[in-house]
PDB file of C-alpha atoms in Angstrom:
ATOM      1  CA  UNK A 243     -43.941 -15.182 -16.246  1.00 54.00           C
ATOM      2  CA  UNK A 244     -41.405 -17.415 -18.704  1.00 58.00           C
ATOM      3  CA  UNK A 245     -37.983 -16.674 -18.114  1.00 58.00           C
ATOM      4  CA  UNK A 246     -35.844 -16.095 -21.129  1.00 58.00           C
ATOM      5  CA  UNK A 247     -33.364 -18.577 -22.526  1.00 59.00           C
ATOM      6  CA  UNK A 248     -30.173 -18.598 -20.987  1.00 61.00           C
ATOM      7  CA  UNK A 249     -26.826 -17.488 -23.208  1.00 60.00           C
ATOM      8  CA  UNK A 250     -23.300 -18.370 -22.530  1.00 65.00           C
ATOM      9  CA  UNK A 251     -20.886 -15.394 -21.758  1.00 61.00           C
ATOM     10  CA  UNK A 252     -18.914 -16.710 -24.842  1.00 62.00           C
ATOM     11  CA  UNK A 253     -21.288 -15.413 -27.388  1.00 67.00           C
ATOM     12  CA  UNK A 254     -20.867 -12.002 -25.946  1.00 71.00           C
ATOM     13  CA  UNK A 255     -20.106  -9.712 -29.131  1.00 78.00           C
ATOM     14  CA  UNK A 256     -16.264  -9.304 -29.184  1.00 76.00           C
ATOM     15  CA  UNK A 257     -16.612  -5.597 -29.021  1.00 79.00           C
ATOM     16  CA  UNK A 258     -18.910  -5.694 -26.032  1.00 80.00           C
ATOM     17  CA  UNK A 259     -15.853  -7.916 -24.630  1.00 77.00           C
ATOM     18  CA  UNK A 260     -13.470  -5.422 -25.153  1.00 77.00           C
ATOM     19  CA  UNK A 261     -15.374  -2.784 -23.687  1.00 79.00           C
ATOM     20  CA  UNK A 262     -15.358  -5.246 -20.860  1.00 76.00           C
ATOM     21  CA  UNK A 263     -11.691  -5.630 -20.640  1.00 78.00           C
ATOM     22  CA  UNK A 264     -10.588  -2.015 -20.751  1.00 76.00           C
ATOM     23  CA  UNK A 265     -11.965  -2.146 -17.318  1.00 75.00           C
ATOM     24  CA  UNK A 266     -10.255  -4.554 -15.983  1.00 74.00           C
ATOM     25  CA  UNK A 267      -6.672  -4.253 -14.585  1.00 72.00           C
ATOM     26  CA  UNK A 268      -3.374  -5.476 -16.434  1.00 75.00           C
ATOM     27  CA  UNK A 269      -2.881  -8.215 -13.907  1.00 70.00           C
ATOM     28  CA  UNK A 270      -6.027 -10.016 -14.372  1.00 72.00           C
ATOM     29  CA  UNK A 271      -5.868  -9.531 -18.523  1.00 73.00           C
ATOM     30  CA  UNK A 272      -2.507 -11.376 -18.499  1.00 72.00           C
ATOM     31  CA  UNK A 273      -3.192 -13.757 -15.635  1.00 65.00           C
ATOM     32  CA  UNK A 274      -5.987 -13.514 -13.997  1.00 57.00           C
ATOM     33  CA  UNK A 275      -9.757 -15.089 -15.317  1.00 59.00           C
ATOM     34  CA  UNK A 276      -9.740 -13.469 -18.712  1.00 60.00           C
ATOM     35  CA  UNK A 277      -6.738 -15.272 -19.723  1.00 58.00           C
ATOM     36  CA  UNK A 278      -8.214 -18.564 -18.534  1.00 65.00           C
ATOM     37  CA  UNK A 279     -11.456 -18.256 -20.001  1.00 68.00           C
ATOM     38  CA  UNK A 280     -13.156 -19.390 -23.396  1.00 74.00           C
ATOM     39  CA  UNK A 281     -10.977 -18.547 -26.866  1.00 77.00           C
ATOM     40  CA  UNK A 282     -13.524 -15.765 -27.124  1.00 78.00           C
ATOM     41  CA  UNK A 283     -12.636 -13.840 -23.678  1.00 76.00           C
ATOM     42  CA  UNK A 284      -9.160 -14.504 -24.308  1.00 79.00           C
ATOM     43  CA  UNK A 285      -9.206 -13.233 -27.694  1.00 80.00           C
ATOM     44  CA  UNK A 286     -10.954  -9.747 -26.239  1.00 79.00           C
ATOM     45  CA  UNK A 287      -8.089  -9.964 -23.538  1.00 77.00           C
ATOM     46  CA  UNK A 288      -5.423  -9.740 -26.271  1.00 81.00           C
ATOM     47  CA  UNK A 289      -6.988  -7.241 -28.709  1.00 83.00           C
ATOM     48  CA  UNK A 290      -4.925  -3.860 -28.882  1.00 83.00           C
ATOM     49  CA  UNK A 291      -8.073  -2.080 -27.748  1.00 85.00           C
ATOM     50  CA  UNK A 292      -8.009  -3.469 -24.583  1.00 82.00           C
ATOM     51  CA  UNK A 293      -4.895  -2.337 -23.510  1.00 86.00           C
ATOM     52  CA  UNK A 294      -5.360   1.801 -24.336  1.00 88.00           C
ATOM     53  CA  UNK A 295      -5.737   1.967 -20.608  1.00 90.00           C
ATOM     54  CA  UNK A 296      -3.132   0.200 -18.708  1.00 90.00           C
ATOM     55  CA  UNK A 297      -4.088  -0.056 -14.842  1.00 89.00           C
ATOM     56  CA  UNK A 298      -0.748  -1.172 -12.721  1.00 89.00           C
ATOM     57  CA  UNK A 299      -1.675   0.737  -9.400  1.00 86.00           C
ATOM     58  CA  UNK A 300      -2.345  -2.655  -7.621  1.00 78.00           C
ATOM     59  CA  UNK A 301      -0.002  -4.489  -9.436  1.00 72.00           C
ATOM     60  CA  UNK A 302       2.398  -5.697  -6.579  1.00 62.00           C
ATOM     61  CA  UNK A 303      -0.465  -6.651  -4.336  1.00 47.00           C
ATOM     62  CA  UNK A 304      -1.963  -8.954  -7.048  1.00 47.00           C
ATOM     63  CA  UNK A 305       1.364 -10.758  -8.198  1.00 48.00           C
ATOM     64  CA  UNK A 306       3.263 -10.779  -4.707  1.00 48.00           C
ATOM     65  CA  UNK A 307       4.827 -14.372  -4.568  1.00 42.00           C
ATOM     66  CA  UNK A 308       4.890 -14.973  -8.449  1.00 46.00           C
ATOM     67  CA  UNK A 309       7.517 -16.688  -9.448  1.00 42.00           C
ATOM     68  CA  UNK A 310       8.806 -15.689 -13.430  1.00 41.00           C
ATOM     69  CA  UNK A 311      10.159 -18.475 -15.268  1.00 39.00           C
ATOM     70  CA  UNK A 312      13.560 -17.665 -16.863  1.00 42.00           C
ATOM     71  CA  UNK A 313      15.585 -20.205 -18.838  1.00 40.00           C
ATOM     72  CA  UNK A 314      17.610 -22.017 -16.354  1.00 42.00           C
ATOM     73  CA  UNK A 315      16.031 -20.274 -13.611  1.00 42.00           C
ATOM     74  CA  UNK A 316      12.556 -21.294 -13.459  1.00 38.00           C
ATOM     75  CA  UNK A 317      12.168 -20.892  -9.628  1.00 35.00           C
ATOM     76  CA  UNK A 318      14.172 -17.203  -9.449  1.00 38.00           C
ATOM     77  CA  UNK A 319      12.290 -14.377  -8.106  1.00 40.00           C
ATOM     78  CA  UNK A 320      12.623 -11.833 -10.428  1.00 52.00           C
ATOM     79  CA  UNK A 321      12.599  -8.036  -8.397  1.00 83.00           C
ATOM     80  CA  UNK A 322       9.701  -5.892  -8.930  1.00 82.00           C
ATOM     81  CA  UNK A 323      11.550  -3.684 -10.893  1.00 84.00           C
ATOM     82  CA  UNK A 324      12.449  -5.617 -13.506  1.00 87.00           C
ATOM     83  CA  UNK A 325       9.105  -7.001 -13.545  1.00 86.00           C
ATOM     84  CA  UNK A 326       7.291  -4.621 -14.060  1.00 89.00           C
ATOM     85  CA  UNK A 327       9.363  -3.846 -17.162  1.00 89.00           C
ATOM     86  CA  UNK A 328       8.593  -6.586 -18.012  1.00 88.00           C
ATOM     87  CA  UNK A 329       4.777  -6.378 -17.994  1.00 87.00           C
ATOM     88  CA  UNK A 330       5.501  -2.876 -19.379  1.00 91.00           C
ATOM     89  CA  UNK A 331       7.174  -4.397 -22.372  1.00 91.00           C
ATOM     90  CA  UNK A 332       3.861  -7.194 -22.549  1.00 88.00           C
ATOM     91  CA  UNK A 333       1.502  -4.483 -22.639  1.00 88.00           C
ATOM     92  CA  UNK A 334       3.075  -2.320 -25.554  1.00 89.00           C
ATOM     93  CA  UNK A 335       3.374  -5.163 -27.612  1.00 90.00           C
ATOM     94  CA  UNK A 336      -0.349  -5.940 -27.230  1.00 86.00           C
ATOM     95  CA  UNK A 337      -1.079  -2.386 -27.397  1.00 87.00           C
ATOM     96  CA  UNK A 338       0.613  -2.105 -30.753  1.00 87.00           C
ATOM     97  CA  UNK A 339       1.259   1.550 -30.304  1.00 79.00           C
ATOM     98  CA  UNK A 340      -2.239   2.443 -28.852  1.00 84.00           C
ATOM     99  CA  UNK A 341      -1.343   2.545 -25.156  1.00 91.00           C
ATOM    100  CA  UNK A 342      -3.015   6.181 -24.138  1.00 93.00           C
ATOM    101  CA  UNK A 343      -2.607   5.998 -20.664  1.00 95.00           C
ATOM    102  CA  UNK A 344      -0.714   4.159 -17.716  1.00 95.00           C
ATOM    103  CA  UNK A 345      -1.277   4.361 -13.937  1.00 94.00           C
ATOM    104  CA  UNK A 346       1.822   2.906 -12.377  1.00 94.00           C
ATOM    105  CA  UNK A 347       2.472   1.395  -9.119  1.00 92.00           C
ATOM    106  CA  UNK A 348       3.872   3.380  -6.062  1.00 90.00           C
ATOM    107  CA  UNK A 349       7.459   1.803  -6.432  1.00 90.00           C
ATOM    108  CA  UNK A 350       7.578   2.630  -9.952  1.00 92.00           C
ATOM    109  CA  UNK A 351      10.748   5.244 -10.799  1.00 91.00           C
ATOM    110  CA  UNK A 352      12.565   6.761 -13.543  1.00 90.00           C
ATOM    111  CA  UNK A 353      13.552   3.930 -15.393  1.00 91.00           C
ATOM    112  CA  UNK A 354       9.874   3.127 -16.150  1.00 94.00           C
ATOM    113  CA  UNK A 355       9.015   6.240 -17.448  1.00 95.00           C
ATOM    114  CA  UNK A 356      12.298   6.284 -19.529  1.00 95.00           C
ATOM    115  CA  UNK A 357      10.802   3.013 -20.875  1.00 94.00           C
ATOM    116  CA  UNK A 358       7.242   4.333 -21.741  1.00 94.00           C
ATOM    117  CA  UNK A 359       8.761   7.475 -23.443  1.00 94.00           C
ATOM    118  CA  UNK A 360      10.890   5.109 -26.022  1.00 93.00           C
ATOM    119  CA  UNK A 361       8.301   2.707 -26.237  1.00 91.00           C
ATOM    120  CA  UNK A 362       4.757   4.624 -26.317  1.00 91.00           C
ATOM    121  CA  UNK A 363       5.708   8.015 -27.544  1.00 88.00           C
ATOM    122  CA  UNK A 364       2.020   8.829 -28.066  1.00 91.00           C
ATOM    123  CA  UNK A 365       0.721   8.424 -24.734  1.00 95.00           C
ATOM    124  CA  UNK A 366      -1.456  11.084 -23.543  1.00 97.00           C
ATOM    125  CA  UNK A 367      -1.637  10.673 -19.584  1.00 98.00           C
ATOM    126  CA  UNK A 368       0.482   8.719 -16.932  1.00 97.00           C
ATOM    127  CA  UNK A 369       0.333   8.216 -13.450  1.00 97.00           C
ATOM    128  CA  UNK A 370       3.264   8.495 -11.110  1.00 95.00           C
ATOM    129  CA  UNK A 371       3.151   8.065  -7.202  1.00 94.00           C
ATOM    130  CA  UNK A 372       7.053   8.151  -6.999  1.00 89.00           C
ATOM    131  CA  UNK A 373       8.370  10.874  -4.279  1.00 87.00           C
ATOM    132  CA  UNK A 374      12.196   9.851  -5.648  1.00 85.00           C
ATOM    133  CA  UNK A 375      12.368  11.173  -8.965  1.00 87.00           C
ATOM    134  CA  UNK A 376      15.098  13.167 -10.363  1.00 92.00           C
ATOM    135  CA  UNK A 377      14.461  16.257 -12.294  1.00 95.00           C
ATOM    136  CA  UNK A 378      16.669  15.358 -14.632  1.00 95.00           C
ATOM    137  CA  UNK A 379      15.566  12.000 -15.588  1.00 95.00           C
ATOM    138  CA  UNK A 380      11.820  12.921 -15.382  1.00 96.00           C
ATOM    139  CA  UNK A 381      12.726  15.824 -18.053  1.00 96.00           C
ATOM    140  CA  UNK A 382      14.335  13.437 -20.247  1.00 96.00           C
ATOM    141  CA  UNK A 383      11.276  11.614 -20.213  1.00 96.00           C
ATOM    142  CA  UNK A 384       8.802  14.333 -20.771  1.00 97.00           C
ATOM    143  CA  UNK A 385      10.868  15.181 -24.106  1.00 96.00           C
ATOM    144  CA  UNK A 386       9.692  12.029 -25.627  1.00 95.00           C
ATOM    145  CA  UNK A 387       6.143  12.394 -24.510  1.00 96.00           C
ATOM    146  CA  UNK A 388       5.191  14.917 -27.062  1.00 95.00           C
ATOM    147  CA  UNK A 389       1.479  13.857 -27.004  1.00 96.00           C
ATOM    148  CA  UNK A 390       0.946  13.758 -23.378  1.00 97.00           C
ATOM    149  CA  UNK A 391      -2.125  15.667 -22.747  1.00 98.00           C
ATOM    150  CA  UNK A 392      -2.187  14.910 -18.663  1.00 98.00           C
ATOM    151  CA  UNK A 393      -0.065  13.370 -15.423  1.00 98.00           C
ATOM    152  CA  UNK A 394      -0.405  12.867 -11.739  1.00 97.00           C
ATOM    153  CA  UNK A 395       2.618  13.257  -9.583  1.00 97.00           C
ATOM    154  CA  UNK A 396       3.916  14.178  -6.292  1.00 96.00           C
ATOM    155  CA  UNK A 397       4.482  17.256  -5.270  1.00 96.00           C
ATOM    156  CA  UNK A 398       8.081  16.596  -5.448  1.00 95.00           C
ATOM    157  CA  UNK A 399       7.746  17.482  -8.823  1.00 96.00           C
ATOM    158  CA  UNK A 400       6.060  20.700  -8.682  1.00 97.00           C
ATOM    159  CA  UNK A 401       9.079  22.593 -10.108  1.00 97.00           C
ATOM    160  CA  UNK A 402       8.880  25.677 -12.081  1.00 97.00           C
ATOM    161  CA  UNK A 403      11.620  24.475 -14.289  1.00 97.00           C
ATOM    162  CA  UNK A 404      10.176  20.749 -14.861  1.00 97.00           C
ATOM    163  CA  UNK A 405       6.429  22.356 -15.222  1.00 97.00           C
ATOM    164  CA  UNK A 406       7.557  24.566 -17.876  1.00 98.00           C
ATOM    165  CA  UNK A 407       9.718  21.640 -19.555  1.00 98.00           C
ATOM    166  CA  UNK A 408       6.586  19.982 -19.733  1.00 98.00           C
ATOM    167  CA  UNK A 409       4.367  23.149 -20.829  1.00 97.00           C
ATOM    168  CA  UNK A 410       7.221  23.565 -23.842  1.00 97.00           C
ATOM    169  CA  UNK A 411       7.577  19.759 -24.836  1.00 97.00           C
ATOM    170  CA  UNK A 412       3.979  18.946 -24.532  1.00 97.00           C
ATOM    171  CA  UNK A 413       1.516  21.397 -26.419  1.00 97.00           C
ATOM    172  CA  UNK A 414      -1.933  19.536 -25.753  1.00 97.00           C
ATOM    173  CA  UNK A 415      -1.006  19.575 -22.260  1.00 98.00           C
ATOM    174  CA  UNK A 416      -3.775  20.524 -20.183  1.00 98.00           C
ATOM    175  CA  UNK A 417      -4.461  18.210 -16.954  1.00 98.00           C
ATOM    176  CA  UNK A 418      -2.120  17.886 -13.822  1.00 98.00           C
ATOM    177  CA  UNK A 419      -3.217  15.801 -10.651  1.00 98.00           C
ATOM    178  CA  UNK A 420      -0.868  16.363  -7.668  1.00 97.00           C
ATOM    179  CA  UNK A 421      -0.190  14.459  -4.403  1.00 96.00           C
ATOM    180  CA  UNK A 422       0.429  16.488  -1.791  1.00 95.00           C
ATOM    181  CA  UNK A 423      -0.305  17.209   2.035  1.00 93.00           C
ATOM    182  CA  UNK A 424      -0.344  21.034   1.393  1.00 93.00           C
ATOM    183  CA  UNK A 425      -0.909  23.700  -0.962  1.00 94.00           C
ATOM    184  CA  UNK A 426       0.097  27.288  -0.375  1.00 94.00           C
ATOM    185  CA  UNK A 427      -0.212  30.490  -2.551  1.00 95.00           C
ATOM    186  CA  UNK A 428       3.618  30.088  -3.691  1.00 96.00           C
ATOM    187  CA  UNK A 429       3.305  26.161  -4.698  1.00 97.00           C
ATOM    188  CA  UNK A 430       0.132  27.715  -6.572  1.00 97.00           C
ATOM    189  CA  UNK A 431       1.649  30.295  -8.345  1.00 98.00           C
ATOM    190  CA  UNK A 432       4.385  27.617  -9.701  1.00 98.00           C
ATOM    191  CA  UNK A 433       1.720  25.858 -11.271  1.00 98.00           C
ATOM    192  CA  UNK A 434      -0.017  28.832 -12.604  1.00 98.00           C
ATOM    193  CA  UNK A 435       2.996  30.224 -14.117  1.00 98.00           C
ATOM    194  CA  UNK A 436       4.507  27.248 -16.031  1.00 98.00           C
ATOM    195  CA  UNK A 437       1.090  25.746 -17.215  1.00 98.00           C
ATOM    196  CA  UNK A 438      -1.177  28.413 -18.234  1.00 97.00           C
ATOM    197  CA  UNK A 439      -2.965  26.286 -20.531  1.00 97.00           C
ATOM    198  CA  UNK A 440      -4.742  23.858 -17.722  1.00 98.00           C
ATOM    199  CA  UNK A 441      -8.222  22.840 -18.388  1.00 98.00           C
ATOM    200  CA  UNK A 442      -8.758  20.255 -15.328  1.00 98.00           C
ATOM    201  CA  UNK A 443      -6.434  20.518 -11.849  1.00 98.00           C
ATOM    202  CA  UNK A 444      -6.940  18.227  -9.047  1.00 97.00           C
ATOM    203  CA  UNK A 445      -5.532  18.126  -5.652  1.00 96.00           C
ATOM    204  CA  UNK A 446      -7.572  16.034  -3.514  1.00 91.00           C
ATOM    205  CA  UNK A 447      -7.294  15.111  -0.368  1.00 89.00           C
ATOM    206  CA  UNK A 448      -4.868  18.256   0.735  1.00 89.00           C
ATOM    207  CA  UNK A 449      -4.858  21.326   3.107  1.00 89.00           C
ATOM    208  CA  UNK A 450      -4.938  24.220   0.684  1.00 90.00           C
ATOM    209  CA  UNK A 451      -5.332  27.692   1.511  1.00 88.00           C
ATOM    210  CA  UNK A 452      -7.558  30.039   0.450  1.00 88.00           C
ATOM    211  CA  UNK A 453      -5.095  32.227  -1.342  1.00 92.00           C
ATOM    212  CA  UNK A 454      -3.756  29.436  -3.341  1.00 94.00           C
ATOM    213  CA  UNK A 455      -7.493  28.384  -4.514  1.00 94.00           C
ATOM    214  CA  UNK A 456      -8.122  31.918  -5.605  1.00 95.00           C
ATOM    215  CA  UNK A 457      -4.563  32.103  -7.403  1.00 97.00           C
ATOM    216  CA  UNK A 458      -5.853  29.066  -9.274  1.00 97.00           C
ATOM    217  CA  UNK A 459      -9.237  30.593 -10.049  1.00 97.00           C
ATOM    218  CA  UNK A 460      -7.949  33.862 -10.972  1.00 97.00           C
ATOM    219  CA  UNK A 461      -4.751  32.843 -13.088  1.00 98.00           C
ATOM    220  CA  UNK A 462      -5.805  29.727 -15.103  1.00 98.00           C
ATOM    221  CA  UNK A 463      -8.370  31.406 -17.447  1.00 97.00           C
ATOM    222  CA  UNK A 464      -9.051  27.962 -19.381  1.00 98.00           C
ATOM    223  CA  UNK A 465      -9.620  26.007 -16.241  1.00 98.00           C
ATOM    224  CA  UNK A 466     -12.926  24.037 -16.447  1.00 97.00           C
ATOM    225  CA  UNK A 467     -12.416  21.328 -13.785  1.00 97.00           C
ATOM    226  CA  UNK A 468     -10.814  22.098 -10.120  1.00 96.00           C
ATOM    227  CA  UNK A 469     -10.908  19.209  -7.677  1.00 94.00           C
ATOM    228  CA  UNK A 470      -9.790  20.019  -3.985  1.00 92.00           C
ATOM    229  CA  UNK A 471     -12.359  17.610  -2.381  1.00 88.00           C
ATOM    230  CA  UNK A 472     -11.308  15.069   0.165  1.00 82.00           C
ATOM    231  CA  UNK A 473     -10.065  17.456   2.908  1.00 75.00           C
ATOM    232  CA  UNK A 474     -12.673  19.399   5.317  1.00 69.00           C
ATOM    233  CA  UNK A 475     -10.893  23.179   4.899  1.00 67.00           C
ATOM    234  CA  UNK A 476     -12.617  26.345   6.119  1.00 66.00           C
ATOM    235  CA  UNK A 477     -10.797  28.058   2.848  1.00 73.00           C
ATOM    236  CA  UNK A 478     -14.241  27.503   0.867  1.00 81.00           C
ATOM    237  CA  UNK A 479     -15.492  30.860   1.440  1.00 79.00           C
ATOM    238  CA  UNK A 480     -18.669  33.068  -0.373  1.00 82.00           C
ATOM    239  CA  UNK A 481     -15.795  34.537  -2.520  1.00 86.00           C
ATOM    240  CA  UNK A 482     -14.116  31.159  -3.534  1.00 88.00           C
ATOM    241  CA  UNK A 483     -17.329  29.936  -4.602  1.00 87.00           C
ATOM    242  CA  UNK A 484     -18.302  32.771  -6.502  1.00 90.00           C
ATOM    243  CA  UNK A 485     -15.004  32.669  -8.265  1.00 94.00           C
ATOM    244  CA  UNK A 486     -15.606  29.072  -9.166  1.00 93.00           C
ATOM    245  CA  UNK A 487     -19.004  29.780 -10.401  1.00 93.00           C
ATOM    246  CA  UNK A 488     -17.257  30.021 -14.280  1.00 95.00           C
ATOM    247  CA  UNK A 489     -15.869  26.380 -13.898  1.00 96.00           C
ATOM    248  CA  UNK A 490     -18.269  23.425 -15.160  1.00 95.00           C
ATOM    249  CA  UNK A 491     -17.044  21.046 -12.428  1.00 93.00           C
ATOM    250  CA  UNK A 492     -15.876  21.988  -8.763  1.00 92.00           C
ATOM    251  CA  UNK A 493     -15.096  19.774  -6.111  1.00 90.00           C
ATOM    252  CA  UNK A 494     -14.737  20.286  -2.732  1.00 87.00           C
ATOM    253  CA  UNK A 495     -15.361  20.220   0.857  1.00 77.00           C
ATOM    254  CA  UNK A 496     -15.732  22.872   3.841  1.00 66.00           C
ATOM    255  CA  UNK A 497     -15.873  22.880   7.795  1.00 57.00           C
ATOM    256  CA  UNK A 498     -17.742  25.709   9.609  1.00 43.00           C
ATOM    257  CA  UNK A 499     -15.443  27.987  10.937  1.00 41.00           C
ATOM    258  CA  UNK A 500     -15.474  31.861  11.194  1.00 36.00           C
ATOM    259  CA  UNK A 501     -18.787  32.352  10.443  1.00 41.00           C
ATOM    260  CA  UNK A 502     -18.713  30.278   7.175  1.00 43.00           C
ATOM    261  CA  UNK A 503     -21.015  27.261   6.258  1.00 48.00           C
ATOM    262  CA  UNK A 504     -20.531  23.511   6.059  1.00 53.00           C
ATOM    263  CA  UNK A 505     -21.194  22.273   2.511  1.00 58.00           C
ATOM    264  CA  UNK A 506     -20.131  19.809   0.029  1.00 62.00           C
ATOM    265  CA  UNK A 507     -19.742  19.913  -3.552  1.00 61.00           C
ATOM    266  CA  UNK A 508     -20.513  16.262  -4.207  1.00 59.00           C
ATOM    267  CA  UNK A 509     -23.977  16.226  -2.494  1.00 58.00           C
ATOM    268  CA  UNK A 510     -24.963  19.900  -2.712  1.00 51.00           C
ATOM    269  CA  UNK A 511     -26.031  20.069   0.737  1.00 48.00           C
ATOM    270  CA  UNK A 512     -25.823  23.204   2.384  1.00 46.00           C
ATOM    271  CA  UNK A 513     -26.208  23.868   6.444  1.00 43.00           C
ATOM    272  CA  UNK A 514     -25.564  26.607   8.602  1.00 38.00           C
ATOM    273  CA  UNK A 515     -26.038  24.669  11.906  1.00 42.00           C
ATOM    274  CA  UNK A 516     -22.178  23.230  12.587  1.00 40.00           C
ATOM    275  CA  UNK A 517     -23.937  20.248  14.410  1.00 42.00           C
ATOM    276  CA  UNK A 518     -25.859  18.867  11.315  1.00 49.00           C
ATOM    277  CA  UNK A 519     -23.603  18.210   8.583  1.00 51.00           C
ATOM    278  CA  UNK A 520     -24.191  16.796   5.035  1.00 57.00           C
ATOM    279  CA  UNK A 521     -25.027  13.965   4.228  1.00 59.00           C
ATOM    280  CA  UNK A 522     -21.821  13.160   2.219  1.00 60.00           C
ATOM    281  CA  UNK A 523     -19.968  14.174   5.866  1.00 56.00           C
ATOM    282  CA  UNK A 524     -22.009  11.799   7.386  1.00 54.00           C
ATOM    283  CA  UNK A 525     -20.770   8.688   5.362  1.00 60.00           C
ATOM    284  CA  UNK A 526     -17.240  10.384   5.818  1.00 58.00           C
ATOM    285  CA  UNK A 527     -17.756  10.094   9.787  1.00 55.00           C
ATOM    286  CA  UNK A 528     -19.371   6.703   9.773  1.00 54.00           C
ATOM    287  CA  UNK A 529     -16.137   5.476   7.613  1.00 57.00           C
ATOM    288  CA  UNK A 530     -13.864   6.967   9.650  1.00 58.00           C
ATOM    289  CA  UNK A 531     -15.609   5.176  12.832  1.00 51.00           C
ATOM    290  CA  UNK A 532     -15.855   1.890  11.216  1.00 52.00           C
ATOM    291  CA  UNK A 533     -12.494   2.082  10.658  1.00 57.00           C
ATOM    292  CA  UNK A 534     -11.347   2.540  13.947  1.00 55.00           C
ATOM    293  CA  UNK A 535      -8.379   4.316  15.340  1.00 56.00           C
ATOM    294  CA  UNK A 536      -5.641   4.740  13.131  1.00 50.00           C
TER     295      UNK A 536
END
């Protein structure tokens, strides 16, 4: 069989190239292969549509050791804090006001969120892993993000007044992701009472009580997507599954305990024998073994 004639990557259509660039992290778009390739690839990397989603979660790792040139200080190392402001400013300029989502690195703080509120008022989603955010500054930033539809934050920001402020300032807010070690019924109540219009809630890799899960399912009437996967818990019981049957997506893990079953929503397998875990659980155990002792 004759091989089809080879074609140059540079001949890819611009729209297709832009679609590819939207899946590339911001550092690679600015300094990586995309910025050093042919003119068509460079043009796609600078297209505003390629900057609708700015992923900076791995920015420090990818840019460690990089020196930023400044007049009279070409070899000076710029602090990561100031450098992040710089890259956000570049992203905002390239996007021409079209940034819809920004995923910030762990060291990002209130200054960076305030910058986004000022330069990207039409932002729909942000991820802010910081655990040292003050309520006042966070609420100030939220006040400038009235188009916000969702966010991912640390459990330190799960406060009734803070979330109520989000609810009042952002009429289209429907998605919340929380990084937490443990969620009890009290924290679940705070989320339900302050954000009653939630449609998507993600609290992965977290120990969660059965009462908290039931609180979410009972009180969030518009909820469609609930992700509590990543932590093996006995809180997934038949009553929980029955209440969750109304959801479009329910991701979870459980372990065999107190007469309950071992199951996993990711693969759909169902086992009564605790010595025969589902395929998904087996993969987790193998990966834990390969990783070695912590």
